Amino acid sequence: MIGPLPVHLSGALVECGCCIMYDVDLTNAIAEIKRLKARIIALQVPEGMKKRAYQIAEDIENNAGAEVMLVAEPCFGACDVPSSLFEMVEAIVHVGHSPIPAIRYSKPVIFVPARSRVSVSEQLKKAVGLLKEPVGVIATSQHLEELDDAIEGLESMGMKVKIGEGDTRISHVGEILGCNYTTATSIMDDVNSYLLIGSGTFHGLGVHLATGKKVVVLDPNLEEPREIEQAKDKILRQRHAAIEKAERARSFGIIIGEKVGQRRLRRARELRKLLRWKRKDASLILMDKFDPEKLKSLGFDAYVSTACPRIAIDDVAMYDRPLLTPHELEIVLGVRKWDDYSFDQMTDDEF
Amino acid sequence: MIGPLPVHLSGALVECGCCIMYDVDLTNAIAEIKRLKARIIALQVPEGMKKRAYQIAEDIENNAGAEVMLVAEPCFGACDVPSSLFEMVEAIVHVGHSPIPAIRYSKPVIFVPARSRVSVSEQLKKAVGLLKEPVGVIATSQHLEELDDAIEGLESMGMKVKIGEGDTRISHVGEILGCNYTTATSIMDDVNSYLLIGSGTFHGLGVHLATGKKVVVLDPNLEEPREIEQAKDKILRQRHAAIEKAERARSFGIIIGEKVGQRRLRRARELRKLLRWKRKDASLILMDKFDPEKLKSLGFDAYVSTACPRIAIDDVAMYDRPLLTPHELEIVLGVRKWDDYSFDQMTDDEF
C-alpha cells in the first residue's frame, strides 16, 4: 500500500480553514519516523488544517513507510497530545504547536511547526506609536516566525527591544502559552511595554495582568494593532461576578485536566485542603474536554479548574455554575485579595 | 482528610437520574482497594448516578483510605474504561457495567454492579402470550438481576427456557452487549423466540437480525412488553438510505474507536484494503467521542465506524455524511448482499 520512497520531500503548503497558508515541512518528521523505525503513528493537526490532514498522512505513508491514523479529536496545544494513543501507536506526529519541555511522554512525540507567512511590516509601523521603549516582544506558538520579523522590524526603526527566556514549559525565546507568561514576566523590570504577536484577547490580557505593563497585540490576520487594556474591564467584571456567586457555594468540584500537560494534581490537592479548612465540601474531578453539561450532571454548587486557564475566562458565558481559576478560589476563600488578581499560570511544582 | 474506618460497609442505595433505585454494594470494591493498597483511584459511574458520585467517593475515601477522583466524562460501557487515567491513578472503580473479559487493562479495574430492583412479574404475564417456546432469555448488563427473576418466572408458568453462554466479551450467561449477541446466537437453533430484559430498540433488533427469531423486549421501567419487529422497517430504511448515499462516495474515513475496548485496528485495516481494491480513497481515523462536527472537519465523503456499533444506528439523524457499519460498507462495495444484513458485532480477532 505504501508507494516508493523519494529521496527528498519538500515542505508542503497547507491551506488552513480560515484561508491562511501555513508552511508544514515534513522533512524532519519523516527522517525521525524512519530513524525510530515506527510502523504505525498517529497524526494530530490543528482544527483549521483537518481537511488537509489526509494529504499530510499520505505524504508520511509514502515517504516514511509508516501507517498513519488521523486523530479526529480537536487539539488545543502541546499539553493536549493524546497519550492514551501510545497503547496503539509507536509515535505521534503533532503539527502546529511547539513542544512543552516539562512534559514527559511515554513514547516519541514528533513536533512539526505550522508557521504562517503573513507580513507584519505595515502593522508594525502603526504599532510603534503605541509602544514605550524598551519593548518586550512576545508571540504565541503559531506566530514565532513573525516574532523574528517583528524584532527585526522594531530594531530597524531604532526601538530598544527585549526578549525573555521562559521556564520549563517554554521551548522558544519570546514564546508565551495560555498557561505560561514567563518569557514576559522574566523581563518585566526591564521593559515599559510589550508587543504581542498573536490573536484574541486572552494572552495579551494575561500578560498585562501579570506584569502591569501596557500590551499591544499585533494579529497578523487583522489590519490594526490593538491595545489590550480595552478588553480588561469587561473580563474583570465577569470574573468578579463569578467570584461573588461562588461565595454562596457550599460544595465545590475541583477539576483536574486529563490532558497529559494539564494534570495539576498537587495544586488540586492544595485547593481541596484549603476548601476543607474553610468548611466547604470539596471533591476531586477528572475531566478531559470541558462541557457545561458535565458540570451540571455532577451537581456541585461551584467548580475550580486546575486545567487549561483559558476555559474559565473564554467560555464564561457557557456556564451557569461559577467556574473559577485557582487564584479566584483563593479570593473567594479570603486568602488572596482582588487587587492581586491575575490569570492562572502553570508551574512544574503543581503537577 | 480520611475518616475512621468502620468494620463493615453495607450496600448503598443510589438514586439514579430517572428515579430508579440502584443497589450499589461497595463492600467488595473497598476490600479490593485495600488489598491492592491503592492510594489514588478514579471512580466512574453511569450518567444517571453522577449527582450521587461524590457520596460513593466519600464512602470509598472513608472506608478504603484511598484518594478518589470522580471521572466527569460520560461512560458508555466496560469498553469505555478511561485507560489513559492509569498514568495518574493506581486503580479504576467502574460502576454499572459487567466486565468484558477479552479486554486487558494495564492496571486493576474494579467492577461494581449497579442493579435495579424493579419487579418484572406483571409484565412477564403479559409477555408469555407473545412468546413461542423454547424461549431464549437474555438481558443487558443493567438488568442481570431481573434476568434471573424472568427465568424463574417463565419456568414457574411452565415455559421451556434456554440461556446461552457468550464469547470472550461476555462475563455473565444470558448477557448481551450492543456489540455482542453471542449469548443469543449460541442458542438460536434451540429456541423459537427471545425475551430480552432491556430498554430501547437497538439490542432487540440486533438479536432479531442476527437470529431471524422473534424478540420480545421487557423494559422493567415501562408497563407493556414490546415486539421488536415493529421498529425494524424504519431502521432498515434508514440504513438502506445511508448505503445508497455512500455508493456515490469517492473518499472514505475508516474510524477506529479510541476507547480501550473498541480498538478494532485489524478490522479497519481489512476495510481499508477492500476500499483500495475497489479504487476508493481510504484513510484511517482515530476518534474518541463521536460527533458530527468532527466528521465534517475531516471532510471525507463517507465514513465507516469500527467503534461502538450503536452510534451509526442510534444517531443516524445527526450525521449528514453517511456513517456506515463494516457490514454496510461491504454491501456498498458489492461483497455482501442486502439480504445478509445484520448489525455489527465485535469479535476478538478484529482487534
XYZ file of C-alpha atoms in Angstrom:
702
model
C 0.000 0.000 0.000
C 2.961 2.312 0.595
C 4.437 3.857 -2.538
C 8.118 4.278 -3.494
C 10.244 6.481 -1.255
C 11.565 9.609 -2.992
C 14.985 10.903 -1.974
C 13.756 14.188 -0.632
C 10.437 15.647 0.424
C 9.955 19.372 0.177
C 7.803 21.451 2.513
C 4.071 21.375 1.867
C 1.909 24.457 1.802
C -1.263 23.616 3.664
C -4.300 25.817 3.451
C -5.944 26.358 6.804
C -9.698 26.630 7.321
C -9.546 30.408 7.599
C -7.590 30.656 4.314
C -4.168 31.450 5.744
C -1.359 29.457 4.195
C 0.724 27.500 6.669
C 4.108 26.080 5.881
C 4.297 22.484 7.057
C 7.709 20.968 6.382
C 7.636 17.216 6.983
C 11.298 16.547 6.140
C 12.475 16.236 9.756
C 9.411 14.290 10.849
C 9.868 11.744 8.071
C 13.547 11.339 8.923
C 12.648 10.875 12.589
C 9.950 8.270 11.848
C 12.480 6.332 9.767
C 15.136 6.617 12.481
C 12.656 5.326 15.071
C 11.570 2.573 12.643
C 7.999 3.439 13.712
C 5.493 1.325 11.771
C 2.291 2.908 12.999
C 1.817 6.511 14.044
C -0.977 8.935 14.925
C -1.136 12.325 13.226
C -2.568 15.297 15.096
C -3.185 18.588 13.270
C -4.827 21.867 14.338
C -8.538 22.275 13.650
C -8.075 24.581 10.655
C -5.916 22.005 8.853
C -8.173 18.991 9.371
C -9.447 18.914 5.785
C -5.863 18.565 4.528
C -4.787 16.094 7.188
C -5.198 13.158 4.795
C -2.644 14.778 2.460
C -0.080 15.048 5.264
C -0.880 11.437 6.200
C -0.347 10.319 2.620
C 2.980 12.143 2.448
C 4.114 10.359 5.592
C 2.845 6.950 4.439
C 4.511 7.329 1.043
C 7.801 8.683 2.311
C 8.352 7.219 5.775
C 6.707 3.844 5.194
C 4.616 4.120 8.384
C 0.893 3.517 8.633
C -0.834 6.746 9.690
C -4.044 7.233 11.677
C -5.571 10.714 11.710
C -6.598 11.971 15.144
C -10.153 13.320 14.880
C -10.280 14.934 18.330
C -9.673 18.679 18.367
C -6.261 19.663 19.713
C -5.604 22.730 21.834
C -1.860 22.673 22.320
C 1.206 20.599 23.122
C -0.442 19.921 26.505
C -3.086 18.033 24.536
C -1.062 15.221 22.923
C -3.328 12.148 23.285
C -1.040 9.970 25.389
C -3.624 7.170 25.578
C -2.932 6.510 21.888
C 0.525 5.241 22.822
C -1.268 1.986 23.612
C -1.910 1.763 19.840
C 0.874 3.661 18.055
C 4.663 3.873 18.175
C 4.887 7.653 17.800
C 2.673 10.712 17.460
C 3.299 13.443 14.892
C 1.910 16.681 16.307
C 1.542 19.596 13.882
C 1.134 23.225 14.891
C 2.463 23.710 18.409
C 5.908 23.983 19.985
C 6.909 21.262 22.436
C 6.473 21.892 26.174
C 9.805 20.609 27.526
C 8.418 19.933 31.028
C 6.017 17.264 29.736
C 7.380 13.726 29.634
C 5.655 11.433 27.137
C 5.972 7.652 27.346
C 6.766 7.341 23.618
C 8.177 9.750 20.972
C 6.178 12.836 20.016
C 7.449 14.485 16.841
C 6.592 18.187 16.722
C 6.131 19.783 13.304
C 5.742 23.571 13.243
C 2.957 25.102 11.148
C 4.176 28.613 10.564
C 2.123 31.303 8.917
C 3.729 33.578 6.344
C 1.927 36.861 6.775
C 3.958 40.069 6.615
C 3.725 42.208 9.761
C 5.661 45.243 8.483
C 2.661 47.500 7.803
C 1.085 46.865 11.194
C 4.448 47.231 12.899
C 4.657 50.840 11.676
C 1.248 51.516 13.227
C 2.181 49.733 16.470
C 5.332 51.770 17.087
C 3.395 54.862 18.149
C 1.547 52.835 20.802
C 4.672 51.285 22.342
C 7.013 52.634 25.006
C 10.675 51.576 24.981
C 12.194 49.205 25.850
C 9.630 46.872 24.257
C 9.328 43.242 25.282
C 8.443 41.211 22.192
C 6.447 38.019 22.674
C 4.392 35.678 20.470
C 2.082 32.685 20.646
C 3.307 29.377 19.132
C 1.712 29.914 15.714
C 3.490 33.233 15.235
C 7.111 32.510 16.133
C 8.152 33.199 12.522
C 6.596 36.656 12.748
C 8.171 37.184 16.183
C 11.565 37.257 14.482
C 10.254 39.634 11.791
C 8.800 41.933 14.458
C 12.053 42.108 16.444
C 13.993 42.918 13.291
C 11.382 45.463 12.210
C 11.324 47.307 15.558
C 15.105 47.389 15.743
C 15.376 48.715 12.208
C 13.062 51.529 13.314
C 15.518 52.279 16.122
C 13.483 50.865 19.000
C 15.032 49.156 22.014
C 13.751 45.602 22.177
C 13.970 42.852 24.842
C 13.274 39.128 24.511
C 12.731 36.921 27.542
C 13.581 33.307 28.311
C 10.781 31.074 29.594
C 10.702 28.350 32.216
C 10.467 24.585 31.624
C 7.101 24.798 29.825
C 8.566 27.033 27.098
C 10.778 25.863 24.234
C 11.399 29.106 22.338
C 12.568 32.550 23.490
C 9.724 35.078 23.488
C 7.024 32.375 23.194
C 4.033 32.575 25.521
C 1.347 29.981 26.186
C -2.144 30.485 27.561
C -0.846 28.893 30.780
C 2.596 30.470 30.911
C 3.837 34.053 30.509
C 7.334 33.530 31.913
C 9.042 34.916 28.783
C 7.166 38.149 29.561
C 7.490 38.210 33.361
C 11.226 37.400 33.211
C 11.847 40.811 31.590
C 9.087 42.839 33.246
C 11.507 45.025 35.198
C 13.438 45.865 32.021
C 10.606 46.880 29.685
C 7.951 49.579 29.582
C 5.532 47.818 27.225
C 5.001 44.583 25.322
C 4.295 43.826 21.692
C 2.453 40.507 21.415
C 2.151 38.741 18.058
C -0.991 36.664 18.451
C -4.748 36.725 18.175
C -7.666 37.294 20.543
C -7.619 38.981 23.913
C -6.735 36.231 26.349
C -2.931 36.065 26.078
C -2.470 39.833 25.948
C -4.659 40.491 28.960
C -2.882 37.693 30.824
C 0.476 39.375 30.225
C -0.926 42.772 31.188
C -2.344 41.454 34.475
C 0.853 39.541 35.268
C 3.189 42.476 34.588
C 1.096 45.618 34.999
C 2.607 46.866 31.709
C 0.897 48.067 28.551
C 0.389 45.336 25.942
C -0.171 45.937 22.219
C -1.452 42.970 20.224
C -0.437 42.619 16.600
C -2.637 39.996 14.962
C -1.096 39.251 11.527
C -4.566 38.408 10.201
C -6.060 41.793 11.098
C -5.244 45.275 9.812
C -4.716 47.279 13.001
C -2.750 46.610 16.185
C -4.879 46.781 19.353
C -4.245 47.985 22.882
C -5.320 45.155 25.164
C -6.468 47.318 28.053
C -9.754 47.995 26.220
C -10.960 44.445 26.908
C -9.866 44.466 30.519
C -12.936 45.916 32.217
C -15.485 43.555 30.676
C -13.475 40.444 31.531
C -12.693 41.569 35.069
C -16.370 42.322 35.657
C -17.220 38.764 34.530
C -14.596 37.316 36.855
C -15.816 39.422 39.750
C -19.369 38.170 39.176
C -18.214 34.529 39.162
C -16.298 35.076 42.401
C -19.309 36.705 44.083
C -21.587 33.857 43.017
C -19.115 31.263 44.308
C -19.065 32.934 47.717
C -22.514 31.442 48.324
C -21.475 27.917 47.246
C -21.336 25.104 49.773
C -19.949 22.305 47.590
C -17.020 22.641 45.189
C -15.760 20.366 42.447
C -12.025 20.751 41.840
C -11.310 19.826 38.251
C -8.043 18.192 37.212
C -7.491 18.156 33.438
C -6.984 14.681 31.952
C -4.813 16.036 29.147
C -1.200 14.998 29.551
C 0.123 18.529 30.117
C -2.670 19.752 32.388
C -2.663 17.260 35.271
C -2.064 19.602 38.198
C -2.805 17.069 40.918
C -0.722 18.792 43.592
C -2.404 22.133 43.010
C -5.821 20.452 43.154
C -4.963 18.765 46.464
C -3.830 22.087 47.950
C -7.129 23.660 46.937
C -9.088 20.764 48.422
C -7.227 21.161 51.709
C -7.925 24.899 51.666
C -11.650 24.344 50.975
C -11.975 21.827 53.788
C -10.157 24.124 56.159
C -12.823 26.711 55.272
C -15.509 24.061 55.981
C -16.658 23.619 52.388
C -17.394 20.278 50.697
C -14.740 19.554 48.087
C -14.389 16.667 45.626
C -11.700 15.986 43.024
C -12.918 15.625 39.437
C -11.141 14.363 36.322
C -12.245 15.998 33.078
C -10.968 15.772 29.531
C -12.920 18.139 27.308
C -14.818 20.762 29.303
C -18.549 20.946 28.782
C -21.258 22.713 30.838
C -23.400 19.540 30.694
C -20.730 17.557 32.515
C -20.641 20.103 35.330
C -24.430 20.113 35.526
C -24.507 16.289 35.752
C -22.128 16.294 38.717
C -24.250 18.826 40.578
C -21.714 20.800 42.638
C -22.540 24.415 43.510
C -19.285 25.761 42.047
C -16.176 24.497 40.252
C -12.478 25.330 40.231
C -10.444 24.353 37.194
C -6.768 23.485 37.505
C -6.759 22.528 33.787
C -6.216 24.962 30.881
C -6.594 28.503 32.306
C -8.360 29.756 29.192
C -11.536 27.756 29.724
C -12.911 29.670 32.714
C -12.153 33.024 31.069
C -13.063 32.431 27.405
C -16.138 30.256 27.929
C -17.650 32.117 30.882
C -20.973 32.660 29.103
C -21.497 28.909 28.618
C -21.514 28.026 32.313
C -24.379 28.686 34.690
C -22.430 27.486 37.725
C -19.355 29.529 38.634
C -16.184 28.053 37.097
C -13.171 29.617 38.796
C -9.417 29.611 38.386
C -7.311 28.672 41.444
C -6.466 32.334 42.135
C -10.158 33.184 42.032
C -10.975 30.449 44.546
C -8.331 31.913 46.834
C -10.129 35.255 46.588
C -13.472 33.550 47.383
C -11.935 31.954 50.463
C -10.336 35.179 51.631
C -6.715 34.124 51.296
C -5.986 36.406 48.315
C -7.010 39.988 47.620
C -8.889 41.103 44.499
C -6.095 43.668 43.976
C -3.703 40.728 43.432
C -5.870 39.359 40.639
C -4.108 37.760 37.675
C -4.785 34.917 35.251
C -3.824 31.385 36.201
C -0.391 30.082 35.161
C 1.035 26.566 35.376
C 4.327 25.781 37.064
C 6.198 22.496 37.370
C 5.734 22.040 41.116
C 1.929 21.940 40.794
C 1.805 18.623 38.899
C -8.729 14.010 55.367
C -9.752 10.352 55.555
C -12.107 9.469 58.412
C -12.013 6.400 60.713
C -12.510 3.004 59.058
C -15.674 1.205 60.185
C -15.608 -2.574 60.381
C -18.196 -3.154 57.701
C -19.811 -1.134 54.927
C -23.289 -2.075 53.812
C -24.666 -1.633 50.325
C -25.712 1.880 49.349
C -28.975 2.673 47.614
C -28.196 5.224 44.952
C -30.934 7.147 43.245
C -30.429 7.395 39.519
C -31.358 10.465 37.457
C -34.536 8.829 36.184
C -35.621 7.994 39.760
C -34.963 4.263 39.696
C -33.183 2.976 42.766
C -29.957 1.134 42.065
C -28.244 -1.088 44.565
C -24.532 -0.267 44.673
C -22.688 -2.502 47.104
C -19.151 -1.214 47.655
C -18.060 -3.943 50.093
C -16.025 -5.926 47.565
C -14.578 -2.834 45.917
C -13.373 -1.474 49.257
C -11.814 -4.804 50.179
C -10.092 -4.934 46.789
C -8.731 -1.364 47.074
C -7.297 -2.250 50.473
C -5.817 -5.496 49.167
C -4.172 -3.599 46.278
C -3.009 -0.898 48.728
C -4.158 1.607 46.075
C -3.676 5.158 47.340
C -5.317 7.020 44.495
C -8.176 5.795 42.316
C -10.593 7.092 39.690
C -14.323 6.477 40.091
C -16.504 6.080 37.008
C -20.296 5.936 37.357
C -23.115 5.849 34.789
C -24.631 9.166 33.729
C -27.792 8.774 35.815
C -25.773 8.360 39.026
C -23.426 11.316 38.531
C -25.140 13.522 41.114
C -24.533 10.868 43.781
C -20.992 10.067 42.679
C -19.498 12.230 45.432
C -21.290 10.058 48.021
C -19.766 6.881 46.595
C -16.386 8.656 46.525
C -16.764 9.667 50.156
C -17.657 6.113 51.151
C -14.518 4.849 49.435
C -12.302 7.578 50.912
C -13.650 6.964 54.412
C -13.546 3.185 54.265
C -10.703 2.226 51.950
C -8.358 5.105 52.760
C -7.758 5.896 49.071
C -7.992 9.330 47.486
C -10.803 9.327 44.908
C -11.158 11.384 41.728
C -14.568 11.421 40.031
C -14.498 10.851 36.277
C -16.612 13.556 34.638
C -16.639 12.051 31.133
C -19.783 10.102 30.262
C -19.295 6.350 30.217
C -20.958 4.001 27.743
C -19.832 0.576 28.899
C -16.967 -1.573 30.097
C -15.347 -0.873 26.696
C -15.108 2.744 27.853
C -12.842 2.470 30.908
C -10.517 5.500 30.569
C -7.193 3.674 30.355
C -5.255 6.936 29.943
C -6.023 7.662 33.599
C -3.729 4.821 34.596
C -0.949 7.368 34.149
C -2.459 9.135 37.194
C -4.220 6.504 39.325
C -3.471 3.053 40.721
C -6.907 1.562 40.023
C -10.254 2.473 38.498
C -13.582 1.659 40.168
C -16.178 1.273 37.418
C -19.830 1.221 38.486
C -22.701 -0.069 36.383
C -21.354 -2.444 33.746
C -20.137 -6.036 33.743
C -16.503 -6.644 32.850
C -15.608 -7.594 29.269
C -13.144 -10.444 29.863
C -11.422 -10.008 26.476
C -10.164 -6.525 27.370
C -6.771 -6.377 29.066
C -6.190 -3.281 31.185
C -2.698 -2.213 32.257
C -3.798 -1.697 35.901
C -6.672 -3.052 38.030
C -10.245 -2.155 37.123
C -12.724 -2.947 39.895
C -16.234 -3.531 38.549
C -19.151 -2.710 40.828
C -22.613 -3.770 39.615
C -25.464 -1.255 39.820
C -28.514 -3.457 39.806
C -32.039 -2.146 39.576
C -34.756 -3.651 41.767
C -37.879 -3.386 39.679
C -40.303 -6.311 39.704
C -40.928 -7.834 36.274
C -43.676 -10.292 37.274
C -46.657 -8.286 35.945
C -45.049 -7.680 32.556
C -43.891 -11.271 32.405
C -47.510 -12.448 32.477
C -48.265 -10.165 29.518
C -45.143 -11.293 27.638
C -45.966 -15.004 27.835
C -48.673 -14.745 25.207
C -46.216 -13.182 22.753
C -43.509 -15.801 23.178
C -43.037 -19.150 21.463
C -41.264 -21.964 23.320
C -38.453 -22.685 23.907
C -37.665 -19.088 24.886
C -34.103 -17.777 24.945
C -33.811 -15.318 27.839
C -31.263 -12.524 27.531
C -30.587 -9.192 29.255
C -28.413 -6.107 29.033
C -25.849 -5.506 31.823
C -28.102 -3.276 33.935
C -30.807 -5.937 34.117
C -28.969 -9.117 35.054
C -30.812 -9.215 38.384
C -34.138 -9.192 36.542
C -32.813 -11.794 34.079
C -32.791 -14.291 36.928
C -36.294 -13.214 38.007
C -37.568 -13.609 34.431
C -36.138 -17.107 34.030
C -37.704 -18.159 37.313
C -40.997 -16.503 36.407
C -41.255 -18.129 32.962
C -40.369 -21.536 34.347
C -42.950 -21.215 37.128
C -45.511 -20.561 34.373
C -44.425 -23.828 32.776
C -42.474 -22.384 29.843
C -39.355 -24.005 28.399
C -36.439 -21.610 28.766
C -32.868 -21.575 27.370
C -29.887 -19.481 28.468
C -26.820 -19.085 26.278
C -23.127 -18.704 27.033
C -21.280 -15.806 25.409
C -17.810 -15.490 23.915
C -14.797 -13.712 25.447
C -16.518 -10.302 25.538
C -19.259 -11.609 27.825
C -18.901 -12.271 31.559
C -22.404 -13.462 32.501
C -24.695 -16.116 30.980
C -27.557 -14.556 29.052
C -25.936 -11.090 28.984
C -25.844 -9.224 25.681
C -23.907 -6.102 24.752
C -24.605 -3.632 21.967
C -21.565 -5.131 20.201
C -22.105 -8.768 21.057
C -25.127 -11.095 20.874
C -23.273 -14.376 21.283
C -25.387 -15.466 24.267
C -28.358 -15.257 21.855
C -26.749 -16.690 18.712
C -25.238 -19.623 20.628
C -28.763 -20.967 21.296
C -30.512 -19.787 18.117
C -31.067 -23.303 16.802
C -32.654 -24.372 20.094
C -35.184 -21.573 20.622
C -38.242 -20.211 18.820
C -38.228 -16.723 20.356
C -36.279 -14.473 22.726
C -37.273 -12.493 25.773
C -34.893 -9.566 26.218
C -34.814 -7.637 29.509
C -33.547 -4.233 28.487
C -34.582 -0.876 27.131
C -34.800 0.768 23.720
C -34.865 -0.880 20.330
C -31.233 -1.362 19.425
C -30.315 -4.566 21.272
C -33.582 -6.341 20.470
C -33.421 -5.556 16.775
C -29.780 -6.628 16.732
C -30.727 -10.030 18.147
C -33.634 -10.343 15.730
C -31.437 -9.579 12.706
C -28.689 -11.915 13.921
C -31.009 -14.860 14.614
C -34.105 -14.316 12.475
C -36.200 -15.115 15.546
C -38.959 -13.120 17.203
C -37.757 -10.884 20.042
C -39.971 -9.511 22.825
C -38.473 -6.688 24.894
C -39.434 -6.381 28.538
C -38.315 -2.977 29.795
C -38.715 -3.031 33.612
C -39.317 0.730 33.550
C -42.288 0.513 31.154
C -45.692 -1.106 31.584
C -46.011 -3.278 28.476
C -43.651 -5.711 26.751
C -42.985 -4.840 23.092
C -42.446 -6.893 19.954
C -39.281 -5.571 18.380
C -40.262 -6.227 14.779
C -42.357 -3.035 14.796
C -39.225 -0.864 14.764
C -37.494 -2.905 12.106
C -38.785 -1.247 8.934
C -37.931 2.308 9.903
C -34.377 1.470 10.918
C -33.726 -0.699 7.862
C -34.993 2.099 5.607
C -32.526 4.486 7.267
C -29.678 2.026 6.792
C -30.616 1.463 3.176
C -30.577 5.218 2.560
C -27.112 5.563 4.119
C -25.809 2.710 1.980
C -27.231 4.261 -1.196
C -25.702 7.631 -0.392
C -22.316 6.042 0.294
C -22.357 4.360 -3.113
C -21.601 7.780 -4.629
C -18.712 8.495 -2.219
C -15.157 8.681 -3.522
C -13.273 9.143 -0.223
C -13.872 7.145 2.951
C -12.717 7.711 6.516
C -12.430 4.466 8.461
C -12.941 5.237 12.113
C -11.173 3.283 14.846
C -12.561 3.935 18.325
C -10.009 5.211 20.849
C -11.864 3.631 23.764
C -9.936 0.720 25.218
C -12.496 -1.932 24.239
C -13.285 -0.598 20.759
C -9.889 -0.541 19.032
C -10.599 -2.802 16.060
C -7.430 -1.998 14.165
C -7.370 -5.275 12.221
C -10.926 -4.859 11.038
C -10.170 -1.262 9.986
C -7.123 -2.376 8.002
C -9.181 -5.064 6.217
C -11.751 -2.442 5.241
C -9.034 -0.085 4.003
C -7.602 -2.836 1.840
C -11.067 -3.601 0.481
C -11.731 0.079 -0.306
C -8.423 0.473 -2.117
C -9.046 -2.690 -4.066
C -12.315 -1.049 -5.181
C -10.310 2.103 -6.117
C -11.673 4.344 -3.388
C -9.596 6.735 -1.252
C -9.424 5.446 2.316
C -7.826 6.935 5.424
C -7.677 5.602 8.974
C -9.122 7.869 11.654
C -8.888 7.704 15.447
C -11.925 9.022 17.301
C -12.896 9.024 20.958
C -16.356 10.523 21.360
C -18.285 10.621 18.077
C -19.529 13.993 16.924
C -20.865 15.103 13.524
C -18.637 18.217 13.687
C -15.521 16.070 13.817
C -16.571 14.203 10.674
C -17.387 17.470 8.935
C -13.942 18.891 9.824
C -12.171 15.929 8.274
C -14.125 16.293 5.050
C -14.408 12.718 3.745
C -17.422 11.831 1.578
C -18.444 8.897 3.797
C -17.358 7.175 6.994
C -17.234 3.624 8.301
C -17.155 3.110 12.049
C -15.413 0.107 13.557
C -16.108 1.552 17.043
C -19.328 1.021 19.041
C -21.946 -0.383 16.615
C -24.751 1.634 18.209
C -23.501 5.016 17.025
C -24.272 4.611 13.316
C -27.724 3.203 14.056
C -28.930 5.297 17.007
C -27.525 8.659 15.913
C -28.283 8.417 12.189
C -30.284 11.663 12.185
C -27.306 13.663 13.488
C -24.986 12.915 10.569
C -25.253 14.489 7.136
C -22.473 12.314 5.685
C -23.189 8.576 5.589
C -21.790 6.809 8.653
C -21.756 3.065 7.980
C -21.052 -0.116 9.890
C -18.463 -2.512 8.415
C -21.218 -4.832 7.086
C -22.860 -1.867 5.401
C -19.601 -0.875 3.717
C -19.323 -4.427 2.409
C -22.789 -4.014 0.889
C -21.739 -0.680 -0.692
C -18.696 -2.355 -2.221
C -20.678 -5.311 -3.512
C -19.061 -8.015 -1.403
C -22.129 -8.607 0.776
C -25.806 -8.823 -0.125
C -28.518 -6.652 1.476
C -30.351 -9.897 2.336
C -27.436 -10.749 4.644
C -27.883 -7.519 6.562
C -27.284 -7.599 10.301
C -25.943 -5.240 12.948
C -22.222 -5.047 13.573
C -20.702 -7.274 16.272
C -17.192 -7.276 17.715
C -15.038 -10.377 17.858
C -11.587 -10.894 19.344
C -9.755 -11.423 16.068
C -10.662 -7.948 14.800
C -8.567 -6.053 17.362
